[in-house]
Coordinates of N, CA and C in Angstrom, one line a residue:
M666 N 78.0 83.3 111.7 CA 78.5 84.6 111.6 C 79.9 84.7 111.0
N667 N 80.1 85.5 110.0 CA 81.4 85.6 109.4 C 82.3 86.4 110.2
R668 N 83.6 86.0 110.2 CA 84.6 86.7 111.0 C 85.6 87.5 110.1
V669 N 85.9 88.7 110.6 CA 86.8 89.6 109.9 C 87.9 90.1 110.8
L670 N 89.1 90.0 110.3 CA 90.2 90.5 111.1 C 90.7 91.8 110.4
V671 N 90.8 92.9 111.1 CA 91.2 94.2 110.6 C 92.6 94.5 111.1
A672 N 93.6 94.6 110.2 CA 95.0 94.9 110.6 C 95.4 96.2 110.0
D673 N 95.5 97.2 110.9 CA 96.0 98.5 110.5 C 96.7 99.2 111.7
D674 N 97.8 99.9 111.4 CA 98.5 100.5 112.5 C 97.9 101.8 113.0
D675 N 96.9 102.3 112.3 CA 96.2 103.5 112.7 C 95.0 103.1 113.6
P676 N 95.0 103.4 114.9 CA 93.9 102.9 115.8 C 92.6 103.5 115.3
G677 N 92.6 104.7 114.8 CA 91.3 105.4 114.3 C 90.7 104.6 113.2
V678 N 91.5 104.3 112.2 CA 91.1 103.5 111.0 C 90.6 102.1 111.5
R679 N 91.4 101.5 112.3 CA 91.0 100.1 112.9 C 89.6 100.2 113.5
S680 N 89.4 101.2 114.4 CA 88.2 101.4 115.1 C 87.0 101.6 114.2
V681 N 87.2 102.5 113.2 CA 86.1 102.8 112.3 C 85.7 101.6 111.5
F682 N 86.7 100.9 111.0 CA 86.5 99.7 110.2 C 85.7 98.6 111.1
A683 N 86.3 98.4 112.3 CA 85.7 97.4 113.2 C 84.2 97.8 113.5
E684 N 84.0 99.0 113.9 CA 82.6 99.4 114.2 C 81.7 99.2 113.1
T685 N 82.1 99.6 111.9 CA 81.3 99.5 110.7 C 80.9 98.0 110.5
L686 N 81.9 97.2 110.6 CA 81.6 95.7 110.3 C 80.8 95.1 111.4
L687 N 81.0 95.5 112.7 CA 80.2 95.0 113.8 C 78.8 95.4 113.6
D688 N 78.5 96.7 113.2 CA 77.2 97.1 113.0 C 76.5 96.3 111.9
E689 N 77.2 95.7 111.0 CA 76.7 94.9 109.9 C 76.6 93.5 110.2
G690 N 76.9 93.1 111.5 CA 76.7 91.8 112.0 C 77.9 90.8 111.9
F691 N 79.0 91.4 111.5 CA 80.2 90.5 111.4 C 80.9 90.4 112.8
E692 N 81.6 89.3 113.1 CA 82.4 89.2 114.3 C 83.8 89.8 113.9
V693 N 84.3 90.7 114.7 CA 85.5 91.4 114.3 C 86.6 91.3 115.3
A694 N 87.8 91.1 114.9 CA 89.0 91.2 115.7 C 90.0 92.2 115.1
E695 N 90.8 92.8 115.9 CA 91.7 93.9 115.4 C 93.2 93.5 115.7
A696 N 94.1 93.9 114.8 CA 95.5 93.7 115.0 C 96.2 95.0 114.6
E697 N 97.2 95.4 115.4 CA 97.9 96.7 115.1 C 99.1 96.6 114.1
N698 N 99.4 95.4 113.7 CA 100.4 95.2 112.7 C 100.3 93.8 112.1
G699 N 101.1 93.6 111.1 CA 101.1 92.3 110.4 C 101.5 91.1 111.2
K700 N 102.5 91.2 112.0 CA 102.9 90.1 112.8 C 101.8 89.6 113.8
V701 N 101.1 90.6 114.4 CA 100.0 90.3 115.2 C 98.8 89.6 114.4
A702 N 98.6 90.2 113.2 CA 97.6 89.6 112.3 C 97.8 88.2 112.0
V703 N 99.0 87.8 111.7 CA 99.3 86.4 111.3 C 99.1 85.5 112.5
S704 N 99.5 86.0 113.7 CA 99.3 85.2 114.9 C 97.8 85.0 115.2
M705 N 97.1 86.1 115.1 CA 95.6 86.1 115.4 C 94.8 85.2 114.4
C706 N 95.3 85.1 113.2 CA 94.6 84.3 112.2 C 94.6 82.8 112.7
R707 N 95.6 82.4 113.3 CA 95.6 81.0 113.8 C 94.5 80.8 114.9
E708 N 94.3 81.8 115.7 CA 93.4 81.6 116.8 C 91.9 82.1 116.4
F709 N 91.8 83.1 115.7 CA 90.5 83.7 115.4 C 89.9 83.1 114.2
S710 N 90.7 82.5 113.3 CA 90.2 81.9 112.0 C 89.2 82.8 111.2
P711 N 89.7 83.9 110.8 CA 88.8 84.8 110.1 C 88.4 84.3 108.7
D712 N 87.3 84.7 108.2 CA 86.9 84.5 106.8 C 87.5 85.5 105.9
V713 N 87.7 86.7 106.4 CA 88.3 87.8 105.6 C 89.3 88.5 106.5
V714 N 90.5 88.9 105.9 CA 91.5 89.7 106.6 C 91.6 91.0 105.8
I715 N 91.5 92.1 106.5 CA 91.7 93.4 105.9 C 93.1 93.9 106.3
L716 N 94.0 94.1 105.3 CA 95.3 94.5 105.6 C 95.6 95.9 105.1
D717 N 96.2 96.8 106.0 CA 96.8 98.0 105.5 C 98.1 97.6 104.9
V718 N 98.5 98.3 103.8 CA 99.7 97.9 103.1 C 100.9 98.4 103.9
F719 N 100.9 99.6 104.5 CA 102.1 100.1 105.2 C 101.8 100.1 106.7
M720 N 102.5 99.1 107.4 CA 102.4 99.0 108.9 C 103.8 98.7 109.4
P721 N 104.1 99.1 110.6 CA 105.4 98.7 111.2 C 105.4 97.2 111.6
E722 N 106.6 96.8 111.9 CA 106.8 95.4 112.3 C 106.8 94.4 111.1
Q723 N 105.6 94.4 110.4 CA 105.5 93.6 109.2 C 104.4 94.3 108.4
D724 N 104.7 94.7 107.2 CA 103.8 95.4 106.4 C 102.8 94.5 105.7
G725 N 101.8 95.1 105.0 CA 100.7 94.3 104.4 C 101.2 93.3 103.4
I726 N 102.2 93.7 102.6 CA 102.8 92.8 101.6 C 103.4 91.6 102.2
E727 N 104.2 91.8 103.2 CA 104.9 90.7 104.0 C 103.8 89.8 104.6
T728 N 102.8 90.4 105.2 CA 101.7 89.7 105.9 C 100.9 88.9 104.9
L729 N 100.6 89.4 103.8 CA 99.9 88.7 102.8 C 100.6 87.4 102.4
A730 N 101.9 87.6 102.1 CA 102.8 86.5 101.7 C 102.8 85.4 102.9
A731 N 103.0 85.9 104.1 CA 103.0 85.0 105.2 C 101.7 84.2 105.4
L732 N 100.6 84.9 105.2 CA 99.3 84.2 105.3 C 99.2 83.1 104.3
R733 N 99.5 83.4 103.0 CA 99.4 82.5 102.0 C 100.3 81.3 102.1
R734 N 101.6 81.6 102.5 CA 102.6 80.6 102.8 C 102.1 79.6 103.9
G735 N 101.4 80.2 104.9 CA 101.0 79.5 106.0 C 99.7 78.7 105.8
G736 N 99.2 78.8 104.6 CA 98.0 78.0 104.2 C 96.7 78.7 104.5
F737 N 96.7 80.0 104.8 CA 95.4 80.7 104.9 C 94.7 80.8 103.6
T738 N 93.4 80.2 103.6 CA 92.7 80.2 102.4 C 91.5 81.1 102.4
G739 N 91.4 81.9 103.4 CA 90.3 83.0 103.5 C 90.6 84.1 102.5
K740 N 89.8 85.0 102.5 CA 89.9 86.2 101.6 C 90.7 87.3 102.2
V741 N 91.5 88.0 101.4 CA 92.3 89.1 101.9 C 92.0 90.3 101.1
I742 N 91.7 91.4 101.8 CA 91.5 92.7 101.2 C 92.6 93.6 101.7
T743 N 93.3 94.2 100.7 CA 94.4 95.2 101.1 C 93.9 96.6 100.8
C744 N 94.4 97.5 101.6 CA 94.0 98.9 101.4 C 95.1 99.8 101.8
S745 N 95.2 101.0 101.2 CA 96.2 101.9 101.5 C 95.8 103.3 101.0
G746 N 96.3 104.3 101.6 CA 96.0 105.7 101.1 C 97.2 106.2 100.3
G747 N 98.3 105.4 100.3 CA 99.5 105.8 99.6 C 100.0 104.6 98.8
G748 N 101.2 104.4 98.9 CA 101.8 103.2 98.3 C 102.4 103.4 96.9
F749 N 102.7 104.6 96.5 CA 103.3 104.7 95.2 C 104.8 105.2 95.4
S750 N 105.7 104.6 94.7 CA 107.0 105.2 94.6 C 107.1 105.7 93.2
E751 N 108.3 106.1 92.8 CA 108.4 106.6 91.4 C 108.0 105.6 90.4
N752 N 108.3 104.4 90.6 CA 108.1 103.4 89.5 C 107.3 102.2 90.0
Y753 N 106.6 102.3 91.2 CA 106.0 101.1 91.7 C 104.8 101.4 92.5
D754 N 103.7 100.7 92.3 CA 102.4 100.9 92.9 C 102.3 99.7 93.9
F755 N 102.5 99.9 95.2 CA 102.5 98.8 96.2 C 101.1 98.2 96.3
L756 N 100.1 99.1 96.3 CA 98.7 98.6 96.4 C 98.4 97.6 95.3
K757 N 98.7 98.0 94.1 CA 98.4 97.2 92.9 C 99.2 95.9 93.0
A758 N 100.4 95.9 93.5 CA 101.2 94.7 93.7 C 100.6 93.7 94.6
T759 N 99.8 94.2 95.6 CA 99.2 93.2 96.5 C 98.2 92.4 95.8
G760 N 97.5 92.9 94.8 CA 96.6 92.2 93.9 C 97.3 91.1 93.2
Q761 N 98.5 91.4 92.7 CA 99.3 90.4 91.9 C 99.9 89.4 92.9
L762 N 100.0 89.7 94.1 CA 100.5 88.7 95.1 C 99.4 87.9 95.8
G763 N 98.2 88.0 95.4 CA 97.2 87.2 96.0 C 96.1 87.8 96.8
A764 N 96.0 89.2 96.9 CA 94.9 89.8 97.5 C 93.7 89.6 96.7
D765 N 92.5 89.4 97.3 CA 91.3 89.1 96.6 C 90.6 90.4 96.2
L766 N 90.9 91.5 96.9 CA 90.3 92.8 96.6 C 91.3 93.9 97.1
V767 N 91.4 94.9 96.3 CA 92.3 96.0 96.6 C 91.4 97.3 96.7
L768 N 91.5 98.0 97.9 CA 90.8 99.2 98.1 C 91.7 100.4 98.3
Q769 N 91.4 101.5 97.7 CA 92.2 102.7 97.9 C 91.6 103.5 99.0
K770 N 92.3 103.9 100.0 CA 91.8 104.8 101.1 C 91.7 106.2 100.5
P771 N 90.8 107.0 101.0 CA 89.8 106.7 102.0 C 88.8 105.7 101.5
V772 N 88.4 104.8 102.4 CA 87.4 103.8 102.1 C 86.1 104.2 102.9
T773 N 85.0 104.3 102.1 CA 83.8 104.6 102.8 C 83.2 103.4 103.5
P774 N 82.4 103.6 104.5 CA 81.8 102.4 105.1 C 81.0 101.5 104.1
D775 N 80.3 102.1 103.2 CA 79.6 101.3 102.2 C 80.6 100.5 101.3
E776 N 81.7 101.1 100.9 CA 82.7 100.4 100.1 C 83.3 99.2 100.9
L777 N 83.6 99.4 102.2 CA 84.1 98.4 103.1 C 83.2 97.2 103.2
V778 N 82.0 97.5 103.5 CA 81.0 96.4 103.7 C 80.7 95.7 102.4
Q779 N 80.6 96.4 101.3 CA 80.3 95.8 100.0 C 81.5 94.9 99.6
G780 N 82.7 95.4 99.9 CA 83.9 94.6 99.6 C 84.0 93.3 100.3
V781 N 83.7 93.4 101.6 CA 83.7 92.2 102.4 C 82.7 91.2 102.0
R782 N 81.5 91.7 101.7 CA 80.4 90.8 101.2 C 80.7 90.2 99.9
R783 N 81.3 91.0 99.0 CA 81.7 90.5 97.7 C 82.7 89.4 97.8
C784 N 83.7 89.6 98.7 CA 84.7 88.5 98.9 C 84.1 87.3 99.5
L785 N 83.2 87.4 100.4 CA 82.5 86.3 101.0 C 81.6 85.5 100.1
A786 N 81.1 86.3 99.1 CA 80.2 85.6 98.1 C 81.1 85.0 97.0
G787 N 82.4 85.1 97.1 CA 83.3 84.4 96.1 C 83.7 85.4 95.0
G788 N 83.3 86.6 95.0 CA 83.7 87.5 94.0 C 84.9 88.3 94.5
A789 N 85.6 88.8 93.5 CA 86.8 89.7 93.8 C 86.8 90.8 92.8
G790 N 87.6 91.7 93.0 CA 87.7 92.8 92.0 C 88.9 93.6 92.4
R791 N 89.9 93.5 91.6 CA 91.1 94.3 91.8 C 91.1 95.5 91.1

């Protein structure tokens, strides 16, 4: 059974993502911020980590960098409903920093499941 870690500071989003993935047969763990996600990766050993870009404590960009620096070789999906400043697209930047897939919120259940499956199959799409 493939393991997925969902890291999002919004408990509603976390819950919907987790339930959707559980219903599809994935083993799921949840983290409320990036620091917790990095710690949980060591114990849970997920195949895929789903990161919200904007979280307190440690955002998705910092978390992605920490995971890669720490040797995490699993797949990383970043998602956000915002992430634009005047001259910078934070979500797009996560793809350049090593995310395997970038999803713009709102993410439908089908998009989420297909994205996780595509990553697990070795595909990516930024």
